[in-house]
Tab-separated table of C-alpha atoms and ligand atoms in Angstrom:
chain	number	residue	atom	x	y	z
W	1	UNK	CA	96.963	57.825	272.979
W	2	UNK	CA	99.292	60.052	270.819
W	3	UNK	CA	102.561	60.984	272.120
W	4	UNK	CA	103.168	64.682	272.741
W	5	UNK	CA	105.870	66.976	271.330
W	6	UNK	CA	109.429	67.392	272.286
W	7	UNK	CA	110.239	71.075	271.459
W	8	UNK	CA	113.606	72.323	271.228
W	9	UNK	CA	113.812	75.544	272.110
W	10	UNK	CA	116.356	78.159	271.393
W	11	UNK	CA	117.260	80.976	274.007
W	12	UNK	CA	119.266	83.871	274.025
W	13	UNK	CA	123.097	83.580	273.874
W	14	UNK	CA	123.544	86.489	276.214
W	15	UNK	CA	121.154	89.463	275.558
W	16	UNK	CA	117.584	88.655	277.353
W	17	UNK	CA	115.850	90.358	274.593
W	18	UNK	CA	117.018	87.766	271.698
W	19	UNK	CA	114.041	85.621	272.884
W	20	UNK	CA	111.220	84.884	270.103
W	21	UNK	CA	107.522	85.318	271.219
W	22	UNK	CA	107.107	81.696	270.279
W	23	UNK	CA	109.608	80.290	272.548
W	24	UNK	CA	108.171	81.901	275.331
W	25	UNK	CA	104.403	80.746	274.541
W	26	UNK	CA	105.771	77.107	274.245
W	27	UNK	CA	107.811	77.291	277.420
W	28	UNK	CA	104.552	78.591	279.336
W	29	UNK	CA	102.650	76.249	277.411
W	30	UNK	CA	104.669	72.984	277.797
W	31	UNK	CA	103.806	70.573	280.498
W	32	UNK	CA	107.318	70.251	281.242
W	33	UNK	CA	110.184	71.954	280.661
W	34	UNK	CA	113.938	70.140	280.801
W	35	UNK	CA	116.781	72.714	281.374
W	36	UNK	CA	120.471	72.235	281.238
W	37	UNK	CA	120.877	74.439	284.308
W	38	UNK	CA	117.749	75.211	286.148
W	39	UNK	CA	119.489	78.063	288.050
W	40	UNK	CA	120.539	79.830	285.172
W	41	UNK	CA	117.278	79.132	283.294
W	42	UNK	CA	115.394	80.555	285.917
W	43	UNK	CA	116.921	84.073	285.133
W	44	UNK	CA	115.162	84.068	281.772
W	45	UNK	CA	111.550	82.602	283.053
W	46	UNK	CA	111.328	85.235	286.061
W	47	UNK	CA	112.181	87.628	283.055
W	48	UNK	CA	109.227	86.538	280.860
W	49	UNK	CA	106.791	85.286	283.949
W	50	UNK	CA	107.322	81.669	282.878
W	51	UNK	CA	106.249	79.389	286.192
W	52	UNK	CA	105.955	75.897	284.576
W	53	UNK	CA	107.521	72.738	285.988
W	54	UNK	CA	111.196	72.485	285.275
W	55	UNK	CA	113.413	69.488	285.845
W	56	UNK	CA	117.317	69.405	284.869
W	57	UNK	CA	118.421	67.646	281.952
W	58	UNK	CA	122.418	68.126	281.784
W	59	UNK	CA	125.598	66.114	280.323
W	60	UNK	CA	125.864	64.003	283.970
W	61	UNK	CA	122.432	62.774	284.194
W	62	UNK	CA	121.478	62.520	280.359
W	63	UNK	CA	120.931	58.668	280.429
W	64	UNK	CA	119.407	58.466	283.902
W	65	UNK	CA	116.491	61.458	282.738
W	66	UNK	CA	115.954	60.343	279.024
W	67	UNK	CA	113.185	57.407	280.274
W	68	UNK	CA	111.340	59.867	282.740
W	69	UNK	CA	111.016	62.497	279.517
W	70	UNK	CA	110.013	59.893	277.113
W	71	UNK	CA	107.496	58.676	279.689
W	72	UNK	CA	105.809	62.074	280.239
W	73	UNK	CA	105.768	62.373	276.222
W	74	UNK	CA	104.409	58.753	276.130
W	75	UNK	CA	101.737	60.152	278.383
W	76	UNK	CA	100.971	62.791	275.697
W	77	UNK	CA	102.676	65.585	277.526
W	78	UNK	CA	104.606	68.054	275.790
W	79	UNK	CA	108.032	68.666	276.925
W	80	UNK	CA	110.251	71.945	275.961
W	81	UNK	CA	113.843	71.431	276.155
W	82	UNK	CA	116.490	74.489	276.648
W	83	UNK	CA	119.898	74.453	277.402
W	84	UNK	CA	122.320	76.807	278.911
W	85	UNK	CA	122.219	79.349	276.259
W	86	UNK	CA	121.295	79.176	272.529
W	87	UNK	CA	120.065	76.189	270.290
W	88	UNK	CA	119.681	72.761	272.351
W	89	UNK	CA	122.066	70.096	270.983
W	90	UNK	CA	124.281	72.544	269.493
W	91	UNK	CA	127.519	71.685	271.438
W	92	UNK	CA	125.246	70.915	274.445
W	93	UNK	CA	123.121	68.084	275.310
W	94	UNK	CA	119.789	67.564	273.620
W	95	UNK	CA	120.816	65.314	270.397
W	96	UNK	CA	120.870	62.043	272.603
W	97	UNK	CA	117.156	62.763	273.734
W	98	UNK	CA	116.262	63.827	270.003
W	99	UNK	CA	117.567	60.804	268.958
W	100	UNK	CA	115.673	58.836	271.195
W	101	UNK	CA	112.198	60.382	270.522
W	102	UNK	CA	112.993	60.083	266.582
W	103	UNK	CA	113.791	56.106	266.984
W	104	UNK	CA	110.383	56.051	268.821
W	105	UNK	CA	108.198	57.631	266.019
W	106	UNK	CA	107.654	60.982	268.580
W	107	UNK	CA	107.141	64.290	266.878
W	108	UNK	CA	110.137	66.506	267.688
W	109	UNK	CA	109.613	70.268	266.780
W	110	UNK	CA	112.579	73.272	266.529
W	111	UNK	CA	111.371	76.497	268.046
W	112	UNK	CA	114.397	78.260	266.162
W	113	UNK	CA	116.538	81.406	267.606
W	114	UNK	CA	120.158	82.024	268.524
W	115	UNK	CA	122.949	80.161	268.009
W	116	UNK	CA	126.255	81.567	268.825
W	117	UNK	CA	128.206	79.899	265.927
W	118	UNK	CA	125.635	81.468	263.376
W	119	UNK	CA	125.861	84.843	265.308
W	120	UNK	CA	129.876	84.499	265.102
W	121	UNK	CA	130.020	83.454	261.257
W	122	UNK	CA	127.706	86.445	260.372
W	123	UNK	CA	129.847	89.346	261.745
W	124	UNK	CA	133.236	87.287	260.883
W	125	UNK	CA	133.797	89.039	257.744
W	126	UNK	CA	134.443	85.676	256.217
W	127	UNK	CA	132.190	83.861	253.606
W	128	UNK	CA	129.087	82.650	254.915
W	129	UNK	CA	127.910	80.304	251.704
W	130	UNK	CA	129.849	77.016	252.924
W	131	UNK	CA	131.000	76.522	256.037
W	132	UNK	CA	131.858	73.947	258.766
W	133	UNK	CA	131.138	73.868	262.622
W	134	UNK	CA	133.788	72.233	264.389
W	135	UNK	CA	132.314	72.756	267.910
W	136	UNK	CA	135.022	72.651	270.893
W	137	UNK	CA	138.466	71.253	269.692
W	138	UNK	CA	140.050	68.450	272.319
W	139	UNK	CA	141.536	69.902	275.307
W	140	UNK	CA	144.280	67.467	274.695
W	141	UNK	CA	147.102	69.565	273.241
W	142	UNK	CA	148.362	66.673	270.734
W	143	UNK	CA	144.852	65.846	269.365
W	144	UNK	CA	143.720	69.534	269.066
W	145	UNK	CA	147.046	70.050	267.011
W	146	UNK	CA	146.193	66.799	264.583
W	147	UNK	CA	142.443	68.818	264.490
W	148	UNK	CA	143.988	71.938	263.536
W	149	UNK	CA	146.369	70.416	261.079
W	150	UNK	CA	143.138	68.550	259.576
W	151	UNK	CA	141.527	71.578	259.241
W	152	UNK	CA	144.397	73.699	257.520
W	153	UNK	CA	143.656	72.942	253.979
W	154	UNK	CA	139.771	73.489	254.337
W	155	UNK	CA	138.340	75.822	251.680
W	156	UNK	CA	134.900	76.383	253.822
W	157	UNK	CA	134.780	78.597	256.774
W	158	UNK	CA	135.533	77.424	259.878
W	159	UNK	CA	133.524	77.652	263.212
W	160	UNK	CA	135.192	76.655	266.483
W	161	UNK	CA	134.129	77.060	270.126
W	162	UNK	CA	136.851	77.775	272.660
W	163	UNK	CA	136.871	78.565	276.138
W	164	UNK	CA	138.627	81.560	277.918
W	165	UNK	CA	141.817	79.508	279.116
W	166	UNK	CA	142.788	78.137	275.987
W	167	UNK	CA	141.963	80.770	273.716
W	168	UNK	CA	145.572	81.815	273.661
W	169	UNK	CA	146.639	78.334	273.456
W	170	UNK	CA	144.487	77.609	270.510
W	171	UNK	CA	145.987	80.801	268.734
W	172	UNK	CA	149.529	79.835	269.355
W	173	UNK	CA	149.038	76.179	267.832
W	174	UNK	CA	147.037	78.157	264.631
W	175	UNK	CA	149.910	80.101	264.001
W	176	UNK	CA	152.532	77.332	264.315
W	177	UNK	CA	150.112	74.960	261.951
W	178	UNK	CA	148.596	77.482	259.402
W	179	UNK	CA	150.672	80.427	259.458
W	180	UNK	CA	149.794	83.938	259.679
W	181	UNK	CA	146.289	83.873	258.259
W	182	UNK	CA	143.380	85.974	259.237
W	183	UNK	CA	141.035	85.039	261.856
W	184	UNK	CA	138.167	86.760	263.630
W	185	UNK	CA	137.487	86.046	267.133
W	186	UNK	CA	134.077	86.877	268.444
W	187	UNK	CA	133.872	87.214	272.239
W	188	UNK	CA	130.603	87.872	274.597
W	189	UNK	CA	128.702	88.143	271.667
W	190	UNK	CA	125.094	90.101	272.416
W	191	UNK	CA	126.564	91.009	275.974
W	192	UNK	CA	128.043	94.016	277.948
W	193	UNK	CA	131.781	93.191	276.763
W	194	UNK	CA	130.846	91.974	273.279
W	195	UNK	CA	133.893	92.489	270.867
W	196	UNK	CA	134.750	90.816	267.473
W	197	UNK	CA	138.440	91.214	266.602
W	198	UNK	CA	140.014	90.361	263.408
W	199	UNK	CA	143.579	89.701	262.497
W	200	UNK	CA	146.436	86.981	262.418
W	201	UNK	CA	147.113	84.647	264.991
W	202	UNK	CA	150.077	86.776	266.529
W	203	UNK	CA	147.995	89.949	266.438
W	204	UNK	CA	145.154	88.191	268.025
W	205	UNK	CA	147.635	86.680	270.779
W	206	UNK	CA	148.765	89.844	271.523
W	207	UNK	CA	144.946	91.408	271.601
W	208	UNK	CA	143.857	88.585	274.025
W	209	UNK	CA	147.127	88.354	276.058
W	210	UNK	CA	147.332	91.676	277.577
W	211	UNK	CA	144.923	90.636	279.912
W	212	UNK	CA	143.136	87.481	281.203
W	213	UNK	CA	140.888	86.441	278.669
W	214	UNK	CA	137.335	86.280	280.153
W	215	UNK	CA	133.853	85.191	278.725
W	216	UNK	CA	132.954	83.036	275.887
W	217	UNK	CA	134.872	82.889	272.649
W	218	UNK	CA	134.178	81.761	269.148
W	219	UNK	CA	137.322	81.655	266.342
W	220	UNK	CA	136.221	81.899	262.685
W	221	UNK	CA	138.581	81.526	259.714
G	301	SAM	N1	124.027	75.866	272.519
G	301	SAM	C1	125.117	76.663	272.381
G	301	SAM	C2	124.796	77.344	271.005
G	301	SAM	O1	123.803	77.410	270.416
G	301	SAM	O2	125.486	78.287	270.514
G	301	SAM	C3	126.471	76.354	272.393
G	301	SAM	C4	126.707	76.074	273.728
G	301	SAM	S1	128.510	75.346	274.050
G	301	SAM	C5	128.368	74.580	275.787
G	301	SAM	C6	128.825	77.208	274.758
G	301	SAM	C7	130.088	77.734	273.945
G	301	SAM	O3	129.349	78.430	272.999
G	301	SAM	C8	131.100	78.856	274.509
G	301	SAM	O4	131.976	77.951	274.810
G	301	SAM	C9	131.566	79.587	273.637
G	301	SAM	O5	132.301	79.024	272.639
G	301	SAM	C10	130.191	79.533	272.541
G	301	SAM	N2	129.078	81.086	272.995
G	301	SAM	C11	128.009	80.648	273.565
G	301	SAM	N3	127.690	82.181	273.656
G	301	SAM	C12	128.224	82.523	273.045
G	301	SAM	C13	128.450	84.138	273.185
G	301	SAM	N4	127.574	84.833	273.870
G	301	SAM	N5	129.447	84.816	272.549
G	301	SAM	C14	130.812	83.918	272.069
G	301	SAM	N6	130.671	82.791	272.063
G	301	SAM	C15	129.446	81.898	272.873
């Protein structure tokens, strides 16, 4: 029997309206949904009337879950993979499962949609014709500084994911290493407190240092 298809389904990065018609249909029609955070996804599923079978698939159980998902696919079932937000596999679990399926010659299809990195890039004002997606830098100070050092001469636009408690540290390290170059920081894209602030690392440190930074951050430089 032919194996089923693994669908990599992109979901909104904040605003529930950023869901494609196809994503809704695929999530309704799949035999099983594998979700990074079943509770968080249930908000989206409720909104779109998706009442499908859901299993969890997150960074702590990937290895244990893969055989069960592969077994479903081998039985000819279609599995839809969703992450907390955006595109599965982009700085969240997903690529390991895709690799397993590809190695087994199984069918993998993308259901494209939002990804925070591209949303931040296109509003940053930085060149978009060539870019480098760095994901999250290390949370270890020494390593993070070496990573920034390595990006200092990068000619392509660089996109970095950051957490609210590390954004100030990132900006301070960036200023020490790269000087007063202009960056764009995108926060809470598509959500209520969305903002994109552009300026030097010093200006941005002042801006975000006024009160405890909150939400999800992306730096583009
Ligand atoms: N798979 C997701 C994607 O396609 O963008 C990324 C998941 S990663 C675990 C989460 C990080 O993405 C956050 O820490 C933040 O850097 C960035 N991010 C996600 N949603 C965002 C948003 N609405 N605004 C700004 N950054 C966001």
